[in-house]
XYZ file of C-alpha atoms in Angstrom:
709
model
C 60.862 -93.876 -182.054
C 60.353 -96.522 -179.369
C 63.501 -97.624 -177.571
C 63.701 -101.110 -176.058
C 66.392 -101.798 -173.454
C 67.318 -105.407 -172.672
C 69.594 -106.735 -169.933
C 72.223 -108.132 -172.287
C 73.016 -108.233 -176.028
C 71.814 -111.813 -176.626
C 68.338 -111.015 -175.269
C 68.268 -107.793 -177.281
C 68.949 -109.779 -180.461
C 66.025 -112.143 -179.750
C 63.649 -109.228 -179.185
C 64.991 -107.257 -182.169
C 64.409 -110.243 -184.473
C 60.726 -110.338 -183.515
C 60.422 -106.554 -184.014
C 62.296 -106.761 -187.359
C 64.910 -104.360 -186.002
C 67.799 -106.036 -187.792
C 69.974 -103.063 -188.844
C 73.154 -103.133 -186.780
C 74.258 -99.889 -185.205
C 76.959 -99.099 -182.670
C 75.469 -100.381 -179.384
C 71.948 -101.078 -180.661
C 69.783 -102.591 -183.406
C 67.276 -100.580 -185.429
C 64.335 -101.240 -187.683
C 60.877 -99.819 -188.314
C 59.729 -97.806 -185.326
C 62.114 -99.497 -182.870
C 65.661 -99.217 -181.607
C 66.754 -102.104 -179.365
C 69.726 -101.503 -177.066
C 71.138 -103.305 -174.065
C 72.966 -103.155 -170.774
C 75.727 -105.511 -169.647
C 74.022 -106.386 -166.389
C 74.560 -103.660 -163.771
C 75.906 -100.713 -165.775
C 75.218 -98.350 -162.882
C 75.934 -98.998 -159.195
C 76.009 -97.196 -155.856
C 78.996 -94.912 -155.298
C 81.883 -96.109 -153.157
C 82.548 -94.569 -149.691
C 85.346 -92.398 -151.136
C 82.713 -90.462 -153.093
C 81.173 -89.232 -149.833
C 84.534 -88.275 -148.328
C 85.114 -91.451 -146.305
C 88.508 -92.190 -147.818
C 90.447 -93.357 -144.788
C 89.713 -96.669 -143.099
C 89.551 -95.317 -139.550
C 87.355 -95.649 -136.507
C 86.348 -91.999 -136.799
C 84.702 -92.465 -140.214
C 82.303 -95.128 -138.910
C 79.423 -95.640 -139.249
C 79.090 -94.462 -142.848
C 75.426 -93.544 -143.361
C 74.789 -91.524 -146.535
C 71.702 -89.340 -146.294
C 71.048 -90.096 -149.958
C 72.848 -92.640 -152.125
C 74.471 -91.442 -155.347
C 74.998 -93.496 -158.495
C 78.022 -94.045 -160.714
C 78.945 -96.137 -163.777
C 80.022 -99.625 -162.750
C 83.721 -99.837 -161.900
C 86.087 -102.713 -162.576
C 88.690 -103.595 -159.945
C 92.287 -103.845 -161.127
C 94.032 -106.331 -158.774
C 97.465 -105.279 -159.988
C 97.023 -101.548 -159.452
C 94.650 -102.207 -156.560
C 92.143 -99.645 -157.710
C 88.667 -99.441 -159.177
C 88.092 -97.514 -162.350
C 85.324 -97.015 -164.882
C 85.335 -99.510 -167.725
C 85.524 -97.537 -171.030
C 83.072 -99.973 -172.638
C 80.504 -99.237 -169.926
C 80.894 -95.470 -170.325
C 80.437 -95.786 -174.080
C 77.299 -97.936 -173.795
C 75.768 -95.577 -171.234
C 76.251 -92.658 -173.624
C 74.598 -94.654 -176.443
C 71.645 -95.468 -174.179
C 71.390 -91.822 -173.104
C 71.182 -90.537 -176.675
C 68.556 -93.147 -177.589
C 66.488 -92.325 -174.503
C 66.605 -88.612 -175.341
C 65.231 -89.342 -178.825
C 62.625 -91.851 -177.610
C 58.925 -91.140 -177.513
C 58.549 -94.254 -175.328
C 61.009 -96.489 -173.475
C 60.173 -100.184 -173.227
C 61.895 -101.962 -170.340
C 62.903 -105.492 -171.369
C 65.473 -106.235 -168.683
C 64.866 -109.548 -166.915
C 61.412 -109.530 -165.389
C 62.347 -109.614 -161.714
C 63.708 -107.541 -158.837
C 67.292 -107.221 -160.088
C 66.231 -106.678 -163.688
C 64.059 -103.798 -162.545
C 66.984 -102.324 -160.595
C 69.314 -102.519 -163.604
C 66.969 -100.338 -165.657
C 65.934 -97.914 -162.907
C 69.539 -97.177 -161.903
C 70.397 -96.393 -165.549
C 67.237 -94.275 -165.866
C 68.009 -92.351 -162.661
C 71.730 -91.895 -163.360
C 71.086 -90.526 -166.857
C 68.412 -88.210 -165.393
C 65.848 -89.294 -167.970
C 62.187 -88.383 -167.519
C 60.629 -90.050 -170.571
C 57.624 -92.368 -170.063
C 58.351 -96.099 -169.968
C 56.395 -99.339 -170.143
C 57.341 -102.808 -168.913
C 57.707 -105.976 -170.990
C 57.018 -108.859 -168.590
C 57.597 -112.294 -170.117
C 58.643 -115.720 -168.884
C 60.308 -117.039 -172.031
C 62.070 -115.675 -175.108
C 60.129 -117.559 -177.762
C 58.760 -115.446 -180.599
C 55.210 -116.045 -179.374
C 56.019 -114.995 -175.785
C 57.714 -111.801 -177.013
C 54.838 -110.980 -179.382
C 52.269 -111.586 -176.639
C 54.335 -109.448 -174.240
C 54.447 -106.486 -176.623
C 50.695 -106.711 -177.069
C 50.215 -106.371 -173.303
C 52.888 -103.919 -172.165
C 52.398 -102.753 -168.572
C 52.684 -99.186 -167.306
C 56.113 -98.720 -165.736
C 54.681 -97.328 -162.503
C 53.071 -100.704 -161.828
C 56.542 -101.938 -160.822
C 57.542 -99.026 -158.573
C 57.234 -101.157 -155.438
C 59.403 -103.844 -157.009
C 61.998 -101.155 -157.718
C 61.926 -99.928 -154.119
C 62.426 -103.516 -152.935
C 65.457 -103.819 -155.230
C 66.757 -100.389 -154.184
C 66.384 -101.356 -150.505
C 68.294 -104.599 -151.116
C 71.111 -102.747 -152.857
C 71.437 -100.032 -150.207
C 71.103 -102.488 -147.304
C 73.963 -104.565 -148.702
C 76.071 -101.394 -149.021
C 75.325 -100.212 -145.463
C 75.956 -103.548 -143.781
C 78.796 -104.714 -146.032
C 80.811 -101.477 -146.179
C 80.479 -100.643 -142.482
C 81.025 -104.166 -141.149
C 83.981 -104.831 -143.462
C 85.723 -101.579 -142.529
C 84.966 -101.978 -138.828
C 86.382 -105.495 -138.654
C 89.412 -104.583 -140.772
C 90.112 -101.450 -138.691
C 89.885 -103.517 -135.502
C 92.256 -106.114 -136.996
C 94.678 -103.466 -138.234
C 94.688 -105.039 -141.688
C 92.192 -105.225 -144.569
C 91.785 -108.966 -144.247
C 88.085 -109.375 -143.691
C 85.011 -108.943 -145.830
C 81.596 -108.980 -144.177
C 78.290 -109.090 -146.055
C 74.605 -109.014 -145.175
C 74.035 -112.420 -146.820
C 77.618 -113.599 -147.324
C 78.504 -113.790 -143.618
C 75.416 -115.736 -142.419
C 76.047 -118.161 -145.285
C 79.665 -118.570 -144.156
C 78.366 -119.203 -140.636
C 76.157 -122.050 -141.909
C 79.149 -123.692 -143.629
C 81.493 -123.261 -140.646
C 78.975 -124.338 -138.014
C 78.193 -127.578 -139.857
C 81.897 -128.233 -140.525
C 82.864 -127.795 -136.859
C 79.937 -129.917 -135.662
C 81.025 -132.633 -138.062
C 84.696 -132.501 -137.057
C 83.939 -132.431 -133.322
C 81.361 -135.199 -133.487
C 82.196 -138.305 -131.463
C 80.413 -141.379 -132.834
C 78.747 -143.723 -130.393
C 78.277 -147.418 -131.000
C 74.848 -149.022 -130.795
C 73.606 -152.507 -131.624
C 70.779 -153.764 -133.821
C 69.490 -157.355 -133.915
C 68.622 -159.109 -137.165
C 67.162 -162.550 -137.823
C 67.071 -164.202 -141.247
C 63.925 -166.107 -142.134
C 62.526 -168.236 -144.937
C 59.122 -169.361 -146.159
C 58.587 -171.491 -149.239
C 62.237 -170.966 -150.208
C 61.816 -167.164 -150.129
C 64.319 -165.520 -147.814
C 63.679 -162.277 -145.913
C 64.951 -160.492 -142.814
C 63.396 -158.996 -139.682
C 64.977 -156.488 -137.288
C 64.680 -156.027 -133.547
C 62.329 -153.205 -132.521
C 64.805 -152.069 -129.825
C 68.373 -150.802 -130.278
C 70.956 -151.362 -127.514
C 73.798 -149.191 -126.273
C 75.754 -152.123 -124.763
C 77.021 -155.059 -126.834
C 76.666 -157.457 -123.903
C 72.989 -156.620 -123.463
C 72.315 -156.983 -127.194
C 74.027 -160.393 -127.312
C 72.119 -161.534 -124.225
C 68.819 -160.658 -125.939
C 69.975 -162.307 -129.173
C 70.618 -165.590 -127.291
C 66.966 -165.582 -126.274
C 65.889 -164.856 -129.836
C 67.839 -167.845 -131.231
C 66.655 -170.262 -128.536
C 64.054 -171.416 -131.087
C 64.389 -172.146 -134.792
C 60.919 -170.786 -135.554
C 59.525 -167.253 -135.410
C 55.821 -166.609 -134.870
C 53.989 -164.030 -136.973
C 52.060 -161.938 -134.429
C 50.423 -159.476 -136.855
C 50.417 -158.491 -140.521
C 49.341 -155.106 -141.846
C 49.063 -154.289 -145.538
C 48.548 -150.801 -146.920
C 48.491 -149.213 -150.324
C 50.820 -146.201 -150.247
C 50.530 -143.391 -152.792
C 53.669 -141.308 -153.290
C 52.867 -137.842 -154.638
C 54.592 -136.527 -157.746
C 57.433 -134.056 -157.103
C 56.805 -130.362 -157.671
C 58.207 -128.582 -160.710
C 61.657 -127.033 -160.366
C 62.405 -123.503 -159.285
C 66.017 -122.386 -159.684
C 67.167 -123.469 -156.216
C 65.716 -126.989 -156.446
C 67.162 -127.326 -159.971
C 70.595 -126.324 -158.642
C 70.277 -128.837 -155.802
C 69.365 -131.697 -158.148
C 72.117 -130.807 -160.636
C 74.688 -130.760 -157.832
C 73.575 -134.145 -156.484
C 73.217 -135.828 -159.850
C 76.052 -134.266 -161.867
C 78.239 -132.429 -159.346
C 77.516 -129.080 -161.020
C 77.986 -125.968 -158.922
C 75.074 -123.601 -158.384
C 76.804 -121.083 -160.647
C 77.381 -123.641 -163.431
C 73.724 -124.662 -163.302
C 72.555 -121.048 -163.443
C 74.809 -120.289 -166.412
C 73.549 -123.333 -168.326
C 69.909 -122.543 -167.498
C 70.353 -118.882 -168.490
C 71.872 -119.973 -171.801
C 68.938 -122.342 -172.437
C 66.539 -119.487 -171.688
C 68.304 -117.130 -174.071
C 68.215 -119.852 -176.747
C 64.418 -120.088 -176.155
C 64.474 -123.704 -174.907
C 63.244 -123.195 -171.319
C 61.269 -120.554 -169.450
C 62.802 -117.873 -167.233
C 65.229 -119.702 -164.912
C 65.661 -117.222 -162.039
C 62.284 -118.115 -160.598
C 61.506 -118.774 -156.953
C 58.236 -120.598 -157.628
C 57.546 -124.315 -158.081
C 53.990 -123.738 -159.277
C 52.135 -122.590 -162.397
C 48.729 -121.017 -162.932
C 45.794 -122.471 -164.853
C 46.620 -120.354 -167.911
C 50.076 -121.936 -168.184
C 48.697 -125.388 -167.322
C 46.494 -125.130 -170.416
C 49.690 -125.094 -172.531
C 51.255 -128.151 -170.877
C 49.648 -130.790 -173.192
C 51.227 -129.099 -176.218
C 54.619 -129.012 -174.433
C 54.295 -132.740 -173.738
C 53.595 -133.288 -177.435
C 56.824 -131.418 -178.240
C 58.684 -133.652 -175.761
C 57.597 -136.761 -177.682
C 60.315 -135.896 -180.171
C 63.043 -135.894 -177.492
C 65.597 -138.689 -177.913
C 65.861 -139.593 -174.226
C 62.410 -138.845 -172.800
C 60.228 -139.167 -175.919
C 58.887 -142.565 -174.826
C 58.005 -141.239 -171.365
C 56.248 -138.239 -172.937
C 54.234 -140.578 -175.177
C 53.145 -142.587 -172.115
C 51.716 -139.706 -170.085
C 48.258 -140.251 -168.562
C 45.198 -138.746 -170.255
C 44.366 -136.680 -167.151
C 47.379 -134.690 -165.974
C 48.292 -134.295 -162.300
C 47.563 -130.797 -160.927
C 49.781 -130.821 -157.810
C 52.012 -128.058 -159.254
C 49.044 -125.941 -160.367
C 48.330 -123.156 -157.872
C 48.229 -119.577 -159.120
C 48.300 -118.174 -155.567
C 51.813 -119.607 -155.090
C 53.268 -118.207 -158.307
C 55.678 -115.332 -157.612
C 57.177 -113.066 -160.298
C 57.536 -116.067 -162.600
C 56.069 -119.542 -162.728
C 58.045 -122.757 -162.272
C 60.525 -123.959 -164.862
C 59.118 -125.565 -168.010
C 60.429 -126.368 -171.455
C 59.165 -124.277 -174.369
C 57.773 -125.440 -177.712
C 61.290 -125.228 -179.217
C 62.969 -128.631 -179.030
C 66.765 -128.184 -178.982
C 68.975 -129.856 -181.551
C 72.542 -129.362 -180.337
C 73.478 -128.467 -176.779
C 76.711 -128.329 -174.790
C 77.253 -130.916 -172.070
C 75.937 -128.830 -169.164
C 73.096 -127.379 -171.223
C 71.951 -130.869 -172.200
C 72.077 -132.060 -168.587
C 70.041 -129.103 -167.329
C 67.528 -129.298 -170.180
C 67.017 -133.001 -169.487
C 66.404 -132.265 -165.798
C 63.800 -129.588 -166.588
C 62.062 -131.787 -169.157
C 62.051 -134.954 -167.049
C 60.802 -133.069 -163.984
C 57.985 -131.557 -166.062
C 56.899 -135.055 -167.123
C 57.152 -136.338 -163.527
C 55.181 -133.424 -162.110
C 52.178 -133.997 -164.398
C 52.256 -137.808 -164.212
C 50.329 -140.162 -161.912
C 51.321 -140.761 -158.312
C 53.498 -143.824 -157.706
C 51.576 -146.551 -155.844
C 53.191 -149.257 -153.696
C 51.934 -152.105 -151.553
C 53.537 -151.738 -148.125
C 53.528 -154.726 -145.765
C 54.576 -154.628 -142.104
C 54.850 -157.981 -140.313
C 55.523 -158.214 -136.563
C 57.185 -161.438 -135.389
C 58.220 -163.064 -132.122
C 61.375 -165.149 -131.841
C 62.123 -166.571 -128.393
C 59.968 -163.873 -126.798
C 61.844 -161.021 -128.552
C 59.837 -158.763 -130.916
C 61.027 -158.217 -134.480
C 59.622 -156.360 -137.455
C 59.878 -157.104 -141.186
C 58.804 -154.638 -143.841
C 58.392 -155.070 -147.547
C 57.480 -152.659 -150.315
C 56.472 -153.498 -153.862
C 55.707 -150.840 -156.497
C 52.544 -151.889 -158.299
C 52.107 -148.695 -160.362
C 55.285 -146.815 -161.258
C 53.542 -143.591 -162.214
C 55.991 -140.675 -162.157
C 58.858 -142.985 -161.225
C 58.735 -144.473 -164.723
C 60.033 -141.217 -166.277
C 63.571 -141.536 -164.925
C 63.475 -145.259 -164.244
C 66.979 -146.586 -163.713
C 68.483 -143.137 -163.099
C 69.827 -142.061 -159.745
C 68.091 -138.963 -158.441
C 67.901 -137.531 -154.960
C 64.163 -136.953 -155.138
C 63.008 -139.717 -157.467
C 65.010 -142.346 -155.591
C 64.088 -141.445 -152.019
C 64.836 -143.827 -149.206
C 61.656 -145.676 -148.357
C 62.821 -147.144 -145.082
C 65.180 -146.410 -142.214
C 68.799 -147.483 -142.176
C 68.231 -149.705 -139.138
C 65.161 -151.436 -140.570
C 65.549 -151.597 -144.347
C 62.766 -152.868 -146.569
C 62.860 -156.317 -148.050
C 62.278 -156.125 -151.782
C 59.256 -158.356 -151.271
C 57.872 -160.386 -148.380
C 56.339 -163.836 -148.799
C 52.630 -164.176 -148.042
C 52.462 -164.174 -144.234
C 49.480 -164.907 -141.950
C 48.977 -164.082 -138.297
C 49.818 -167.026 -136.052
C 51.939 -169.003 -138.504
C 55.506 -170.084 -137.804
C 58.348 -169.406 -140.218
C 61.805 -170.942 -140.319
C 64.686 -168.975 -138.819
C 67.888 -169.495 -140.841
C 70.329 -167.104 -139.222
C 70.850 -164.225 -136.788
C 73.305 -161.395 -136.155
C 74.054 -158.687 -133.630
C 75.072 -155.736 -135.844
C 77.316 -152.962 -134.547
C 76.441 -149.533 -135.912
C 77.612 -146.010 -135.119
C 75.835 -142.709 -134.793
C 76.837 -140.367 -137.582
C 77.218 -136.578 -137.696
C 75.367 -134.379 -140.099
C 77.469 -134.348 -143.258
C 79.634 -131.402 -144.260
C 77.664 -129.159 -146.584
C 77.683 -129.623 -150.332
C 76.341 -126.919 -152.616
C 73.052 -128.824 -152.765
C 72.581 -128.950 -148.999
C 73.845 -125.368 -148.559
C 71.299 -124.106 -151.080
C 68.586 -125.881 -149.104
C 69.844 -124.326 -145.857
C 69.980 -120.873 -147.463
C 66.442 -121.321 -148.720
C 65.182 -121.886 -145.185
C 67.494 -119.480 -143.317
C 69.714 -122.212 -141.914
C 66.957 -124.515 -140.687
C 67.227 -128.208 -141.554
C 63.858 -128.806 -143.166
C 63.449 -132.027 -145.124
C 59.703 -131.807 -145.705
C 58.998 -130.294 -149.115
C 55.830 -128.461 -148.034
C 57.508 -126.997 -144.943
C 60.437 -125.767 -147.050
C 57.982 -124.041 -149.387
C 56.450 -122.204 -146.437
C 59.899 -120.954 -145.291
C 61.153 -119.787 -148.692
C 60.188 -116.152 -148.215
C 62.484 -116.021 -145.184
C 65.545 -117.492 -146.866
C 69.068 -116.121 -147.363
C 69.229 -114.272 -150.660
C 66.971 -115.192 -153.568
C 67.101 -118.040 -156.096
C 68.761 -115.597 -158.500
C 71.539 -114.548 -156.065
C 72.428 -117.670 -154.045
C 74.885 -119.013 -156.605
C 76.725 -115.673 -156.631
C 76.916 -115.672 -152.818
C 78.559 -119.106 -152.799
C 80.946 -118.024 -155.572
C 81.858 -114.912 -153.555
C 82.821 -117.050 -150.555
C 84.932 -119.264 -152.831
C 86.577 -116.344 -154.639
C 87.425 -114.568 -151.382
C 88.998 -117.757 -150.013
C 86.560 -118.139 -147.129
C 85.589 -121.632 -148.281
C 86.987 -124.127 -150.755
C 85.762 -127.237 -152.519
C 87.026 -130.676 -151.579
C 85.326 -132.835 -154.178
C 81.633 -132.078 -153.526
C 82.157 -130.790 -149.987
C 82.326 -127.106 -149.079
C 85.015 -126.711 -146.426
C 85.932 -123.448 -144.650
C 89.518 -122.210 -145.043
C 91.563 -121.004 -142.042
C 90.549 -117.476 -143.048
C 86.877 -118.483 -143.130
C 87.036 -120.197 -139.738
C 88.898 -117.230 -138.251
C 86.203 -114.862 -139.457
C 83.442 -117.155 -138.205
C 85.006 -117.365 -134.737
C 84.897 -113.577 -134.558
C 81.286 -113.085 -135.623
C 79.505 -116.230 -134.426
C 76.647 -115.468 -132.117
C 76.522 -111.889 -133.363
C 73.571 -110.566 -135.398
C 75.829 -110.065 -138.437
C 76.154 -113.860 -138.707
C 72.486 -114.620 -138.042
C 70.786 -116.487 -140.872
C 67.412 -115.965 -139.190
C 67.815 -112.175 -138.976
C 68.966 -111.939 -142.573
C 66.104 -114.200 -143.614
C 63.665 -111.879 -141.874
C 65.135 -108.965 -143.831
C 64.678 -110.887 -147.070
C 61.015 -111.360 -146.147
C 60.702 -107.600 -145.551
C 62.233 -106.902 -148.961
C 59.569 -109.126 -150.448
C 56.966 -107.216 -148.443
C 58.232 -103.900 -149.874
C 57.658 -105.349 -153.345
C 54.083 -106.286 -152.468
C 53.350 -103.084 -150.564
C 53.352 -104.703 -147.115
C 55.891 -102.288 -145.621
C 57.462 -99.028 -146.765
C 60.976 -98.652 -148.179
C 61.770 -95.853 -145.675
C 60.737 -97.981 -142.696
C 63.049 -100.822 -143.715
C 65.991 -98.520 -144.435
C 65.676 -96.869 -141.017
C 66.003 -100.299 -139.412
C 69.030 -101.170 -141.577
C 70.822 -97.891 -140.778
C 70.336 -98.471 -137.065
C 71.698 -101.987 -137.462
C 74.722 -100.805 -139.499
C 75.630 -98.366 -136.728
C 75.253 -101.053 -134.057
C 77.298 -103.669 -135.907
C 80.097 -101.156 -136.613
C 80.411 -100.346 -132.927
C 80.270 -104.011 -131.983
C 82.967 -105.099 -134.452
C 85.276 -102.197 -133.581
C 85.216 -103.343 -129.956
C 86.922 -106.647 -130.841
C 90.316 -104.882 -130.884
C 93.048 -107.052 -129.374
C 91.174 -110.306 -129.881
C 91.728 -109.847 -133.625
C 95.522 -109.666 -133.519
C 96.257 -113.397 -133.512
C 93.413 -114.135 -135.904
C 94.666 -111.534 -138.368
C 98.162 -113.020 -138.220
C 96.874 -116.582 -138.697
C 94.714 -115.511 -141.614
C 97.575 -113.666 -143.286
C 99.881 -116.656 -142.924
C 97.245 -118.939 -144.395
C 97.369 -116.927 -147.621
C 101.142 -116.315 -147.641
C 102.607 -117.964 -150.744
C 105.990 -116.864 -152.118
C 106.009 -116.017 -155.821
C 107.841 -118.812 -157.720
C 108.987 -116.375 -160.422
C 110.505 -113.361 -158.693
C 111.032 -115.085 -155.305
C 110.374 -111.729 -153.585
C 106.662 -111.007 -153.813
C 103.754 -112.977 -152.383
C 100.712 -114.337 -154.171
C 97.394 -112.539 -153.705
C 93.932 -113.363 -154.992
C 92.097 -110.837 -157.149
C 88.691 -110.874 -158.805
C 89.922 -112.744 -161.882
C 93.360 -114.121 -161.079
C 96.100 -114.752 -158.557
C 98.887 -112.151 -158.906
C 102.252 -111.266 -157.407
C 102.752 -108.312 -155.056
C 106.072 -107.718 -156.824
C 104.287 -106.281 -159.882
C 105.799 -102.845 -159.089
C 109.231 -104.363 -159.663
C 108.148 -105.883 -162.961
C 106.905 -109.342 -161.940
C 103.998 -110.370 -164.179
C 103.241 -113.757 -162.587
C 99.534 -114.689 -162.827
C 97.297 -117.718 -162.457
C 93.746 -117.223 -163.701
C 90.928 -118.206 -161.339
C 89.164 -120.092 -164.122
C 90.887 -122.250 -166.718
C 88.998 -124.092 -169.447
C 85.699 -123.555 -167.684
C 86.975 -124.884 -164.342
C 87.513 -122.676 -161.295
C 90.729 -123.592 -159.521
C 90.586 -124.188 -155.800
C 93.003 -122.564 -153.383
C 94.574 -125.997 -152.932
C 95.171 -126.255 -156.704
C 96.956 -122.876 -156.720
C 99.139 -123.843 -153.751
C 100.143 -127.041 -155.576
C 101.085 -125.063 -158.699
C 103.094 -122.483 -156.778
C 104.873 -124.956 -154.515
C 105.105 -128.154 -156.633
C 104.654 -126.880 -160.210
C 101.759 -129.295 -160.781
C 98.328 -130.134 -159.372
C 96.653 -133.381 -158.550
C 94.154 -134.683 -161.143
C 91.417 -132.084 -161.721
C 88.032 -133.047 -163.160
C 85.558 -130.745 -164.861
C 87.607 -128.931 -167.495
C 85.688 -128.180 -170.695
C 87.071 -128.292 -174.214
C 86.160 -125.754 -176.907
C 83.481 -128.236 -177.999
C 82.078 -128.129 -174.416
C 83.163 -131.701 -173.705
C 84.269 -132.516 -170.169
C 87.815 -133.729 -169.571
C 90.197 -134.257 -166.679
C 93.873 -133.394 -166.503
C 96.820 -132.456 -164.315
C 97.831 -128.805 -164.618
C 101.576 -128.262 -164.902
C 103.687 -125.103 -164.786
C 106.699 -125.097 -167.110
C 109.973 -123.183 -166.748
C 108.407 -120.070 -168.338
C 105.571 -120.229 -165.766
C 103.072 -121.118 -168.470
C 100.341 -123.633 -167.569
C 99.816 -126.764 -169.658
C 97.464 -129.748 -169.476
C 98.848 -133.216 -168.810
C 96.188 -135.626 -170.084
C 98.181 -138.761 -169.327
C 97.449 -141.399 -171.964
C 94.208 -139.726 -173.032
C 93.854 -137.582 -176.145
């Protein structure tokens, strides 16, 4: 018997259907020569410090450096009992997998084809002490054809040993840095208030640094001159080539400029400008676009994309590549033909050029998986978020293989009263890829084509060097310097991708991706961790640090543990382990040395933590509205009362109707019994709605929809 193990039940069902293994058994499907079973993500994890004897949170137990890491079934944390324990469902599934593996003549690994998917299987394999041979199914979509092709070309499991060591190094590095730094900082503070992570803390530092820069920014006024002109009844504007810091100086220059009612055209330059098509989406760029266009969080986008993948509508979403190889490019014309039947983008698909653009075709830049594409299965019914994400993937695919957009750009230099001015105009003469989402707002497809201080005219009249044009008006405009905006999820994802560096250029960002914070598959979870641990909160689209987050940042800023660059360099080394560039043992030696150093450094904070710990505790101190004695604490799944030992069962779930409540929402419920208007709830039919949450006299939450049904 051949045993196939998938990452989750839904994927197992897709594979089992192709293999005709349709007989349902307890924990697996069977048919013919196959049994198809599944994990529930990470069924097996690294043991907690208690396992090695480091039970007490004391200075003497640090640093904790296991000689060898042991494995255990995944535990679930009980916020009420404040303890971790093995989930019975996980234990049962592990036993089912063990018995199947013992009977197997061959194991086929069908967990997600990537670093974490490899780790999920290998940890199960190692924990169960199985020594049966295994082969790897490596596919980029779950269509029947992709699965059939994958089973015809199974790879020897040893081919992915280096990928496993990269995943193992990531897992152990996170344990060493996270466990030691968290305990060291909490011991120094005297309270378990702080959580430090290898990727989490540098990400928090990016959010806090930008927030503080924004709040401390002092805008400065400057002045820009504008003259209004007309030729043959066509109005246009020109702007001074110099900005002024003093209003008086700007007005003095403007008086010279308006001393004549004619402006002289000193030069005219016309150029044809070709704007390249955008690259295909990887997961991070898809999350950025979905956040800008729809306000979806990185986690919401990932969940929708994963669902589309499991329903066979798009290719593997957790990809870090924006390119495809020639073999995949050969299938693109048939995918475009499928798209002709799409209600929204069918017309655009039918209008694609005969020769497709190859900007996104580069096999050397394809990582574990190629860029996101649709499959040959056109969806019929999708939920709201699924439809939005599918439309983004489809429209970007059409844009990426379309023609470049071509514009005529005109720059006219003028002289008015001896003062130089410049007028620019841009006219699109071939829409190309811009025609796909014409009329839609999109961060990338609607880029600014001119600076704020010298905006384009929609079109300039025909101008010739030496001619005079009528001046109809003039203005000295006061403007202010502006700070960099507070991070949104979209801008934070971009910063994580490039290890905190502000890189706007698409090609330069591509070059930095290997040195980013986390991976495309993990960045959403990192942001969610910061939100769930109350280090940051959402204020509309903005990500704002909480008092607890700022307190933690003030402690670690400038230290290596908060360095996005250092963590980015580690991520590059993990990638190098996967490709054979460096050895697992070499990397782990460096991480162990770092864990010891950071423990010592954080323990030395001592007294400086006292006031911070108190401030942080007070920031979270909410009295329970039910028992009036306990205080509200945040767990993994809900807010709960510390008076549970005395029988108080007060709870507020972190997520209600598909919407994660912010800390501010919970404070409103506890203190005022109702929230402000919250957007983004989802009905059972996956329709979005907005409502006020109210808490009644029995402490039950209800929706107040106002006058809406």
